[in-house]
PDB file of C-alpha atoms in Angstrom:
ATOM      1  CA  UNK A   1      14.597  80.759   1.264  1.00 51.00           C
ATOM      2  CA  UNK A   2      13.405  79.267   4.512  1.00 48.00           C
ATOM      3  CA  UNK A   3      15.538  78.859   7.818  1.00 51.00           C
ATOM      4  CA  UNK A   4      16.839  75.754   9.656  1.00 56.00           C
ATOM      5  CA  UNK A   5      16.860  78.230  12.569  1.00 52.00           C
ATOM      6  CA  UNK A   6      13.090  79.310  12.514  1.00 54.00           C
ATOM      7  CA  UNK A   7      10.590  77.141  13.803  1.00 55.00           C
ATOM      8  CA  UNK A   8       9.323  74.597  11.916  1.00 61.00           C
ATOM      9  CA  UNK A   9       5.837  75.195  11.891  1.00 56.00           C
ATOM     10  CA  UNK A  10       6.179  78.371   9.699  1.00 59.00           C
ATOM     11  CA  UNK A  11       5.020  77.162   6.043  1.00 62.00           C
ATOM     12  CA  UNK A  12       6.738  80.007   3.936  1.00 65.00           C
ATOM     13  CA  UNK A  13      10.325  81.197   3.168  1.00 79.00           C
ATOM     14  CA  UNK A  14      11.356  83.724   5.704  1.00 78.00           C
ATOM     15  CA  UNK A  15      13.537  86.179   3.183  1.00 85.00           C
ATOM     16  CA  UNK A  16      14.209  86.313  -0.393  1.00 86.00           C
ATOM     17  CA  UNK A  17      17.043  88.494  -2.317  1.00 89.00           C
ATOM     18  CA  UNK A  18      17.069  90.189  -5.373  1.00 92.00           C
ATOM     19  CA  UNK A  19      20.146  89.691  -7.701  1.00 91.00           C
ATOM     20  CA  UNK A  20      21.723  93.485  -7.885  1.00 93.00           C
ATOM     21  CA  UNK A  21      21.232  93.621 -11.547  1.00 96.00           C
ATOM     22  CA  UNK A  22      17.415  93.683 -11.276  1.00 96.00           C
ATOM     23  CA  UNK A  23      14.742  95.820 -11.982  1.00 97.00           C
ATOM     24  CA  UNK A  24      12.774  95.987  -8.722  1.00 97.00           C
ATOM     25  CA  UNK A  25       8.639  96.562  -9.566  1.00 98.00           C
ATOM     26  CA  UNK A  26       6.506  97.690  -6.571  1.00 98.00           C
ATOM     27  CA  UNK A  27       3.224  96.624  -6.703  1.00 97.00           C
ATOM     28  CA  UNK A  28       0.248  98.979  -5.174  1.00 96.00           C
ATOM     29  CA  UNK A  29      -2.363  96.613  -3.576  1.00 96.00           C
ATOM     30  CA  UNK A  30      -4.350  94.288  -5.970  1.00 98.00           C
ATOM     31  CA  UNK A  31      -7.782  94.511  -4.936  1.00 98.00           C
ATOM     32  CA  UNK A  32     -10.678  91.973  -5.766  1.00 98.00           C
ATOM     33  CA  UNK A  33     -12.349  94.529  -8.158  1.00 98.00           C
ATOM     34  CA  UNK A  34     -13.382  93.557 -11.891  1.00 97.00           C
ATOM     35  CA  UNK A  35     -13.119  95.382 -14.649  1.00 96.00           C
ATOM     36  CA  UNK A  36     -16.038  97.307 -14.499  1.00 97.00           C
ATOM     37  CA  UNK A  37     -14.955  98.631 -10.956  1.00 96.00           C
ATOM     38  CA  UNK A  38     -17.156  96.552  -8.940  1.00 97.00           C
ATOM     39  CA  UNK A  39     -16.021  94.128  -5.897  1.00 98.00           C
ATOM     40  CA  UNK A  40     -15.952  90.575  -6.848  1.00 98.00           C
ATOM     41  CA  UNK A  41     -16.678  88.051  -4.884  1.00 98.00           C
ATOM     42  CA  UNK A  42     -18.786  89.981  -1.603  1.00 98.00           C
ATOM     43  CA  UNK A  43     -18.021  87.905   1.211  1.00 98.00           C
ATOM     44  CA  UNK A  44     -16.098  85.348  -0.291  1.00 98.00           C
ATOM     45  CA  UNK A  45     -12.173  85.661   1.668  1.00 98.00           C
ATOM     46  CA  UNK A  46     -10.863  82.944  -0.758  1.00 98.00           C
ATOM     47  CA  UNK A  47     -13.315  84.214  -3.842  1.00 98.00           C
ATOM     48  CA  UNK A  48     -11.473  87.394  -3.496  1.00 98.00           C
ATOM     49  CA  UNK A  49      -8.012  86.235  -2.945  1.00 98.00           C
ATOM     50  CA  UNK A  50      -8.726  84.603  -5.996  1.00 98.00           C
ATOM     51  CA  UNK A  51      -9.614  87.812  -8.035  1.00 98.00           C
ATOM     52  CA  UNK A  52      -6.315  89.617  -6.135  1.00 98.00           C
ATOM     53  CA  UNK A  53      -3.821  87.000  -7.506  1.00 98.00           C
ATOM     54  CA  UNK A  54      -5.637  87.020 -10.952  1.00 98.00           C
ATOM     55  CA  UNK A  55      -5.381  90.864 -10.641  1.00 98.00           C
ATOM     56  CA  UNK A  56      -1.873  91.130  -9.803  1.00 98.00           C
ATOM     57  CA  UNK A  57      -1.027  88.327 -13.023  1.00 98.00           C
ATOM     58  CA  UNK A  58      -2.482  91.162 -15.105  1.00 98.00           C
ATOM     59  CA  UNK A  59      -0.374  94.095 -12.948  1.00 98.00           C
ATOM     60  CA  UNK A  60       2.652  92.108 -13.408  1.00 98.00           C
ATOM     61  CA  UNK A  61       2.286  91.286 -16.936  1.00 98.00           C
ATOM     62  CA  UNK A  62       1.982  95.375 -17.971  1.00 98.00           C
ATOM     63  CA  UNK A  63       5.097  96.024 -15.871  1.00 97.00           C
ATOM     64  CA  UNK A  64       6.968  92.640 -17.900  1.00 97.00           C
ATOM     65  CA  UNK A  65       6.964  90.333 -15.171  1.00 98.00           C
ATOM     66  CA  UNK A  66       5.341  86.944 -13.990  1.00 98.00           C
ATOM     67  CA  UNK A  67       4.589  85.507 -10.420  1.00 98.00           C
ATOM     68  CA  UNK A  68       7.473  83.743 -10.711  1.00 97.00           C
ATOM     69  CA  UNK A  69       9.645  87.280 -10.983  1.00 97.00           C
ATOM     70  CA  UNK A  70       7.734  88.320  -7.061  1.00 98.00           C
ATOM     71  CA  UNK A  71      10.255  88.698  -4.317  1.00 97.00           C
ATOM     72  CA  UNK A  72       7.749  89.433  -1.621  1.00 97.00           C
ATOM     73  CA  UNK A  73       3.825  89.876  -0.662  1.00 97.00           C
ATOM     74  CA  UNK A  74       2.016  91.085   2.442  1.00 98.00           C
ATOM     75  CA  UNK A  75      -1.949  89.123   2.049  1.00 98.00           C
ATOM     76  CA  UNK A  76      -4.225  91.939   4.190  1.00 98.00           C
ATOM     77  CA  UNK A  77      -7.601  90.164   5.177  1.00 98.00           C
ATOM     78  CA  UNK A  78     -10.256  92.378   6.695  1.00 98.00           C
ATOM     79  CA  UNK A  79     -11.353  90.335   9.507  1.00 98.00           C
ATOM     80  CA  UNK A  80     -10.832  89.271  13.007  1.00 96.00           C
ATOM     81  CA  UNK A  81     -11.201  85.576  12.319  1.00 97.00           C
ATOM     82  CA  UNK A  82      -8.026  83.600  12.165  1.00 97.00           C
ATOM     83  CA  UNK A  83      -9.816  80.852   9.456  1.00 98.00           C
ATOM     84  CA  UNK A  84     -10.628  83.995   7.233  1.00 98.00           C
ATOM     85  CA  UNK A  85      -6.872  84.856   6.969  1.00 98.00           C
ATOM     86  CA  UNK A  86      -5.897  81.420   6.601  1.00 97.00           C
ATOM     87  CA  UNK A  87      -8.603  80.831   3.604  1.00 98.00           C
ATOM     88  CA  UNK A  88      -7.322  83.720   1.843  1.00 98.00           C
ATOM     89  CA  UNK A  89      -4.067  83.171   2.364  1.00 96.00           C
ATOM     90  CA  UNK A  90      -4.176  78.845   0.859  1.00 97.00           C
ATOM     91  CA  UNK A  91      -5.366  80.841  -2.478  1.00 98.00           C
ATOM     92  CA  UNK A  92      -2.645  83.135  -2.646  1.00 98.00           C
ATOM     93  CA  UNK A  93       0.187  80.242  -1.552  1.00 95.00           C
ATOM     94  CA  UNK A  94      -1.056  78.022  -4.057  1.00 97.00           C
ATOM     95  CA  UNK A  95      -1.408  80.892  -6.524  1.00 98.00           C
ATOM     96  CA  UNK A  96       2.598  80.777  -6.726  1.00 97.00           C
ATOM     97  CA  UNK A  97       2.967  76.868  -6.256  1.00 95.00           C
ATOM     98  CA  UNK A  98       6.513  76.045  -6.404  1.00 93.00           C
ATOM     99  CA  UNK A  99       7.703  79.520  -5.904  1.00 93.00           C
ATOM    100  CA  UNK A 100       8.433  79.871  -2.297  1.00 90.00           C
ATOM    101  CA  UNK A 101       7.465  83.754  -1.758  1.00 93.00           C
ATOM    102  CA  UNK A 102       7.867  85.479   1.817  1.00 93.00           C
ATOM    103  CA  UNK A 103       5.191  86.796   2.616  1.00 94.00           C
ATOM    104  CA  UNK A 104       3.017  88.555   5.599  1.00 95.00           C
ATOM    105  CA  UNK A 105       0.067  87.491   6.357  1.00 96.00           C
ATOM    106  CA  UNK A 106      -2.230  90.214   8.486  1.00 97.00           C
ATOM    107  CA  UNK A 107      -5.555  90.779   9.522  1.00 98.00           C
ATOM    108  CA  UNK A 108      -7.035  94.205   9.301  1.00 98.00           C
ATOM    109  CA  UNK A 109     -10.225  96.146  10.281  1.00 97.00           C
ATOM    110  CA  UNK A 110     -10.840  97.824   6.802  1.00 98.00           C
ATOM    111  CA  UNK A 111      -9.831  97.794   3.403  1.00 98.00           C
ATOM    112  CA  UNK A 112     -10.674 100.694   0.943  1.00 97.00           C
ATOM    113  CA  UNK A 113     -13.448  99.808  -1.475  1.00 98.00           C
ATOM    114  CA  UNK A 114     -16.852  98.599  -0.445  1.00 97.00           C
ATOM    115  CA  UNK A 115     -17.391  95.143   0.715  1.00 98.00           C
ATOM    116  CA  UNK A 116     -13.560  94.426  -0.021  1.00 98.00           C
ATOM    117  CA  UNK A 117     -12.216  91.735   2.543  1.00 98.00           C
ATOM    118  CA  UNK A 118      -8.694  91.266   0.619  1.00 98.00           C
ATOM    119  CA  UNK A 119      -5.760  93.135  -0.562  1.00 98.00           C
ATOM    120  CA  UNK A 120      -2.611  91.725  -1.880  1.00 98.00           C
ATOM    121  CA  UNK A 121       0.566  93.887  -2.157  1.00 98.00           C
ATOM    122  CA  UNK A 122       3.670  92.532  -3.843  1.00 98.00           C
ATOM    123  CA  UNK A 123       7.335  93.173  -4.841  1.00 98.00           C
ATOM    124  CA  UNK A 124       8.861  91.503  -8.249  1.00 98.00           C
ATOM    125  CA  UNK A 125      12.766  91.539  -9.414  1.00 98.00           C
ATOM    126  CA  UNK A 126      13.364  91.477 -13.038  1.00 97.00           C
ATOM    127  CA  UNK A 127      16.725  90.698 -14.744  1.00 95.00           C
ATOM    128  CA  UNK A 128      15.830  92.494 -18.572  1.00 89.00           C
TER     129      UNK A 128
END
């Protein structure tokens, strides 16, 4: 949901809330890796984004939920660069489309696997 009270120029929902009945899923990080373990994408912020949200689809689906079931996401974006963290974070907006998400957007020095610029962590509520 987004707030009358928050500025304006804030383009997400600022909080979301899970109905108590739910089945809360906690996602690790979904990292811009392919199958075979390497990192997709090298040097590519949105390319990887990309492979994250595609990623988390399939991490969602094995756990019996869809993007539309995610509650919350925090977009980490190895880079200093304000435009990086922006580019990455217009795939993973998009990615959800109507589904206003809250989410954190922050810029980091490292991620954990070589040449890896993008993480994407997320939180899902499922009524079975």
């Amino acid at each position: 949901m987004r707030s009358t009270q928050l500025s304006k120029a804030a383009e997400y929902a600022c909080a979301a809330t899970a109905p108590a009945e739910a089945r809360l899923i906690f996602l690790a990080g979904s990292c811009p890796l392919d199958v075979d373990g390497s990192t997709a994408a090298i040097g590519d912020h949105a390319g990887q984004a990309a492979v994250c949200v595609r990623n988390l689809r399939t991490a969602l689906e094995a756990a019996g939920a869809t993007l539309d079931d995610v509650i919350s996401t925090r977009v980490l974006v190895a880079s200093t660069r304000q435009a990086d963290l922006v580019s990455a974070w217009k795939v993973v907006r998009d990615a959800f489309g109507e589904h206003d998400v809250p989410s954190t957007l922050v810029g980091v020095t490292v991620l954990g696997y070589d040449h890896q610029l993008v993480e994407v962590e997320a939180v899902a509520a499922v009524i079975d």
